Amino acid sequence: NITNCKSAAEVLQVTGNNWKANQSDLFDQFGNKITTHKAILREDTGKCLGVVGRGYQSMNLEESFNIFDSLIQSERVTLDSLKVFEDGKKVVYSTKLESFEIKQNDILIPRLNIVQSFDGSNSYRIFFTTFRIVCQNVLVSSSAKSIMSIKHTRTMPERVQFAEVALQKAFEYFEEMKKVSFEMVKTRINDSYVEMILNELVGDSKKEDGKDKTRTVNIKNTIYGLFKNGKG
């Protein structure tokens, strides 16, 4: 349980992830040093996390995640989870902002996330969601819509500046999201408006000869049924 932790360092200690990622030279079969690439090794296990270009700047987990420390200490965010994928090739650190109820039993929990990768497959990313990162597939789908990312070739000061801008944008985004959500809840839509939305979403349900497209009609009926009988 990391919810009572007060810093990234404490989270990594509690979860057993206070390992470092070290850089190592590569050599060919003749013992010649490869000058274009290097390896990233996990210090505690010796596992190779990735082979990256020479310009790659390694940043360890505590450095990657401690930008949220002041927010945690000021209670603007609370810790949510730490997810480690593929023995540390990717690590996701998630925090929660204050939840808000759009209407009864319809609550959104904004989350700020950082994804750090050591295999060269991802940039250093800060993104936000209203759902929890629970697996690699969710990570891929959500980080593809990342709010901001910065290449691993950037220096530490550049990454700190990037993080400050990203966090500010995240808070602005969620404030706007609240406002829009409450406006949407107050807006009533009639059947003709629903039909217009469904036509834009799944297409016209009529063929050129005037007959119904069975599959399209079934999809529309399913969505309309959820609109009328679900949360609305």
PDB file of N, CA and C in Angstrom, residues 2-8 11 68 72 77-81 93-96:
ATOM      1  N   ILE A   2       0.762   2.075  -1.052  1.00  0.00           N
ATOM      2  CA  ILE A   2       1.624   3.258  -1.161  1.00  0.00           C
ATOM      3  C   ILE A   2       0.875   4.552  -0.853  1.00  0.00           C
ATOM      4  N   THR A   3      -0.392   4.454  -0.487  1.00  0.00           N
ATOM      5  CA  THR A   3      -1.202   5.665  -0.335  1.00  0.00           C
ATOM      6  C   THR A   3      -0.693   6.592   0.768  1.00  0.00           C
ATOM      7  N   ASN A   4       0.039   6.048   1.749  1.00  0.00           N
ATOM      8  CA  ASN A   4       0.545   6.885   2.836  1.00  0.00           C
ATOM      9  C   ASN A   4       1.958   7.410   2.580  1.00  0.00           C
ATOM     10  N   CYS A   5       2.543   7.040   1.461  1.00  0.00           N
ATOM     11  CA  CYS A   5       3.893   7.520   1.134  1.00  0.00           C
ATOM     12  C   CYS A   5       3.854   9.005   0.812  1.00  0.00           C
ATOM     13  N   LYS A   6       4.957   9.680   1.073  1.00  0.00           N
ATOM     14  CA  LYS A   6       5.015  11.127   0.883  1.00  0.00           C
ATOM     15  C   LYS A   6       6.001  11.561  -0.199  1.00  0.00           C
ATOM     16  N   SER A   7       6.626  10.596  -0.871  1.00  0.00           N
ATOM     17  CA  SER A   7       7.586  10.948  -1.915  1.00  0.00           C
ATOM     18  C   SER A   7       7.781   9.770  -2.853  1.00  0.00           C
ATOM     19  N   ALA A   8       8.323  10.072  -4.029  1.00  0.00           N
ATOM     20  CA  ALA A   8       8.622   9.016  -5.002  1.00  0.00           C
ATOM     21  C   ALA A   8       9.653   8.055  -4.435  1.00  0.00           C
ATOM     22  N   VAL A  11       7.940   5.590  -2.197  1.00  0.00           N
ATOM     23  CA  VAL A  11       7.159   4.628  -2.984  1.00  0.00           C
ATOM     24  C   VAL A  11       8.063   3.543  -3.557  1.00  0.00           C
ATOM     25  N   PHE A  68       6.244  15.024  -8.746  1.00  0.00           N
ATOM     26  CA  PHE A  68       4.951  15.047  -8.077  1.00  0.00           C
ATOM     27  C   PHE A  68       5.078  15.225  -6.559  1.00  0.00           C
ATOM     28  N   ILE A  72       2.149  16.090  -3.754  1.00  0.00           N
ATOM     29  CA  ILE A  72       1.708  15.118  -2.749  1.00  0.00           C
ATOM     30  C   ILE A  72       1.787  15.735  -1.351  1.00  0.00           C
ATOM     31  N   VAL A  77      -2.518  16.258  -4.751  1.00  0.00           N
ATOM     32  CA  VAL A  77      -2.758  14.941  -5.338  1.00  0.00           C
ATOM     33  C   VAL A  77      -2.470  13.879  -4.277  1.00  0.00           C
ATOM     34  N   THR A  78      -3.015  12.687  -4.474  1.00  0.00           N
ATOM     35  CA  THR A  78      -2.705  11.551  -3.604  1.00  0.00           C
ATOM     36  C   THR A  78      -2.168  10.417  -4.464  1.00  0.00           C
ATOM     37  N   LEU A  79      -1.374   9.576  -3.866  1.00  0.00           N
ATOM     38  CA  LEU A  79      -0.767   8.476  -4.625  1.00  0.00           C
ATOM     39  C   LEU A  79      -1.811   7.432  -4.990  1.00  0.00           C
ATOM     40  N   ASP A  80      -1.638   6.863  -6.166  1.00  0.00           N
ATOM     41  CA  ASP A  80      -2.588   5.863  -6.660  1.00  0.00           C
ATOM     42  C   ASP A  80      -1.926   4.504  -6.863  1.00  0.00           C
ATOM     43  N   SER A  81      -0.914   4.436  -7.737  1.00  0.00           N
ATOM     44  CA  SER A  81      -0.297   3.137  -8.009  1.00  0.00           C
ATOM     45  C   SER A  81       1.052   3.293  -8.691  1.00  0.00           C
ATOM     46  N   TYR A  93       3.862   5.611 -12.946  1.00  0.00           N
ATOM     47  CA  TYR A  93       3.612   6.174 -11.613  1.00  0.00           C
ATOM     48  C   TYR A  93       2.356   7.027 -11.723  1.00  0.00           C
ATOM     49  N   SER A  94       1.329   6.695 -10.923  1.00  0.00           N
ATOM     50  CA  SER A  94       0.044   7.376 -11.055  1.00  0.00           C
ATOM     51  C   SER A  94      -0.387   8.033  -9.743  1.00  0.00           C
ATOM     52  N   THR A  95      -0.958   9.213  -9.870  1.00  0.00           N
ATOM     53  CA  THR A  95      -1.515   9.921  -8.721  1.00  0.00           C
ATOM     54  C   THR A  95      -2.951  10.326  -9.045  1.00  0.00           C
ATOM     55  N   LYS A  96      -3.717  10.596  -7.986  1.00  0.00           N
ATOM     56  CA  LYS A  96      -5.120  10.994  -8.153  1.00  0.00           C
ATOM     57  C   LYS A  96      -5.310  12.437  -7.716  1.00  0.00           C
TER      58      LYS A  96
END
